[in-house]
Amino acid sequence: QLELVESGGGLVQTGESLTLSCAASGRSFDSFGSLGLGWFRQGSGKGREFVAAIGGSWSGGVTKYDDSVKGRFTVSRDNAKEILYLQMNNLKPEDTAVYYCAASQQFGGAVKMEYQYSYWGQGTRVTVSS
């Protein structure tokens, strides 16, 4: 099993920045570098939604973003340290949510659907005050 642990959430004001991290550990059938990785979020009373994704090594690290965060958020990965990042700039109150990282063993690209991910972290809360 691959374990994912998010960190870096917190309370910030509108316009400020945060960087989320997702550390991987445990056994995996594939190297971390080959995994497709993604970030999702779930606001209060809402379903979980796609935020950003980054493909594995074979894809050249292709990235995808939801339109709501494009230009403000940047997803990146450090394969040597087995960490996924989400740099969030110019945060808005509507970004308030629990943020989850996910890893796809089956899909090595930057994929956007929940069912495409095999492993999930427990989430880290981000609150943006107005």
PDB file of C-alpha atoms in Angstrom, residues 51-118:
ATOM      1  CA  VAL A  51      -7.830  20.988  -8.659  1.00  0.00           C
ATOM      2  CA  ALA A  52      -4.593  20.003 -10.395  1.00  0.00           C
ATOM      3  CA  ALA A  53      -2.659  17.000 -11.633  1.00  0.00           C
ATOM      4  CA  ILE A  54       0.842  16.156 -12.787  1.00  0.00           C
ATOM      5  CA  GLY A  55       1.882  13.201 -14.889  1.00  0.00           C
ATOM      6  CA  GLY A  56       4.691  10.762 -14.254  1.00  0.00           C
ATOM      7  CA  SER A  57       8.129  10.695 -15.803  1.00  0.00           C
ATOM      8  CA  TRP A  58       7.054   9.212 -19.119  1.00  0.00           C
ATOM      9  CA  SER A  59       4.690  12.136 -19.690  1.00  0.00           C
ATOM     10  CA  GLY A  60       7.409  14.713 -19.118  1.00  0.00           C
ATOM     11  CA  GLY A  61       5.539  15.910 -16.067  1.00  0.00           C
ATOM     12  CA  VAL A  62       2.552  17.278 -17.971  1.00  0.00           C
ATOM     13  CA  THR A  63       0.209  19.316 -15.772  1.00  0.00           C
ATOM     14  CA  LYS A  64      -3.496  20.057 -15.812  1.00  0.00           C
ATOM     15  CA  TYR A  65      -5.524  22.548 -13.795  1.00  0.00           C
ATOM     16  CA  ASP A  66      -9.122  23.330 -13.145  1.00  0.00           C
ATOM     17  CA  ASP A  67     -10.070  26.650 -14.688  1.00  0.00           C
ATOM     18  CA  SER A  68     -10.834  28.096 -11.250  1.00  0.00           C
ATOM     19  CA  VAL A  69      -7.195  27.834 -10.161  1.00  0.00           C
ATOM     20  CA  LYS A  70      -5.347  28.238 -13.452  1.00  0.00           C
ATOM     21  CA  GLY A  71      -2.755  30.974 -13.190  1.00  0.00           C
ATOM     22  CA  ARG A  72      -2.870  30.973  -9.372  1.00  0.00           C
ATOM     23  CA  PHE A  73      -1.927  27.403  -8.405  1.00  0.00           C
ATOM     24  CA  THR A  74       1.130  25.410  -9.465  1.00  0.00           C
ATOM     25  CA  VAL A  75       1.494  21.664  -9.033  1.00  0.00           C
ATOM     26  CA  SER A  76       4.970  20.131  -8.896  1.00  0.00           C
ATOM     27  CA  ARG A  77       6.700  17.015  -7.694  1.00  0.00           C
ATOM     28  CA  ASP A  78      10.072  15.931  -6.297  1.00  0.00           C
ATOM     29  CA  ASN A  79      10.470  12.309  -7.302  1.00  0.00           C
ATOM     30  CA  ALA A  80      13.680  11.838  -5.334  1.00  0.00           C
ATOM     31  CA  LYS A  81      11.976  12.941  -2.112  1.00  0.00           C
ATOM     32  CA  GLU A  82       8.638  11.379  -3.129  1.00  0.00           C
ATOM     33  CA  ILE A  83       6.728  14.566  -2.424  1.00  0.00           C
ATOM     34  CA  LEU A  84       3.935  16.290  -4.333  1.00  0.00           C
ATOM     35  CA  TYR A  85       3.417  20.040  -3.942  1.00  0.00           C
ATOM     36  CA  LEU A  86       0.670  22.541  -4.592  1.00  0.00           C
ATOM     37  CA  GLN A  87       1.743  26.172  -4.544  1.00  0.00           C
ATOM     38  CA  MET A  88      -1.341  28.333  -4.070  1.00  0.00           C
ATOM     39  CA  ASN A  89      -1.098  32.060  -4.697  1.00  0.00           C
ATOM     40  CA  ASN A  90      -3.665  34.843  -4.565  1.00  0.00           C
ATOM     41  CA  LEU A  91      -5.997  32.720  -2.483  1.00  0.00           C
ATOM     42  CA  LYS A  92      -9.687  33.511  -2.458  1.00  0.00           C
ATOM     43  CA  PRO A  93     -12.439  32.637   0.036  1.00  0.00           C
ATOM     44  CA  GLU A  94     -13.866  30.196  -2.499  1.00  0.00           C
ATOM     45  CA  ASP A  95     -10.631  28.200  -2.233  1.00  0.00           C
ATOM     46  CA  THR A  96     -11.608  27.254   1.314  1.00  0.00           C
ATOM     47  CA  ALA A  97     -11.788  23.464   1.435  1.00  0.00           C
ATOM     48  CA  VAL A  98     -10.130  20.287   2.594  1.00  0.00           C
ATOM     49  CA  TYR A  99      -7.415  19.479   0.081  1.00  0.00           C
ATOM     50  CA  TYR A 100      -6.580  15.874  -0.774  1.00  0.00           C
ATOM     51  CA  CYS A 101      -3.645  14.459  -2.692  1.00  0.00           C
ATOM     52  CA  ALA A 102      -4.046  11.311  -4.727  1.00  0.00           C
ATOM     53  CA  ALA A 103      -1.883   8.875  -6.668  1.00  0.00           C
ATOM     54  CA  SER A 104      -2.788   6.850  -9.710  1.00  0.00           C
ATOM     55  CA  GLN A 105      -1.053   3.538 -10.233  1.00  0.00           C
ATOM     56  CA  GLN A 106      -3.030   2.748 -13.383  1.00  0.00           C
ATOM     57  CA  PHE A 107      -2.833   6.132 -15.098  1.00  0.00           C
ATOM     58  CA  GLY A 108       0.586   7.723 -15.341  1.00  0.00           C
ATOM     59  CA  GLY A 109      -0.616  10.921 -16.937  1.00  0.00           C
ATOM     60  CA  ALA A 110      -2.216  14.028 -15.489  1.00  0.00           C
ATOM     61  CA  VAL A 111      -5.726  12.685 -14.955  1.00  0.00           C
ATOM     62  CA  LYS A 112      -8.730  14.530 -13.605  1.00  0.00           C
ATOM     63  CA  MET A 113     -11.289  11.938 -12.482  1.00  0.00           C
ATOM     64  CA  GLU A 114     -11.510  10.558  -8.952  1.00  0.00           C
ATOM     65  CA  TYR A 115     -11.981   6.984 -10.154  1.00  0.00           C
ATOM     66  CA  GLN A 116      -8.614   7.140 -11.890  1.00  0.00           C
ATOM     67  CA  TYR A 117      -6.801   7.434  -8.559  1.00  0.00           C
ATOM     68  CA  SER A 118      -5.947   4.438  -6.392  1.00  0.00           C
TER      69      SER A 118
END
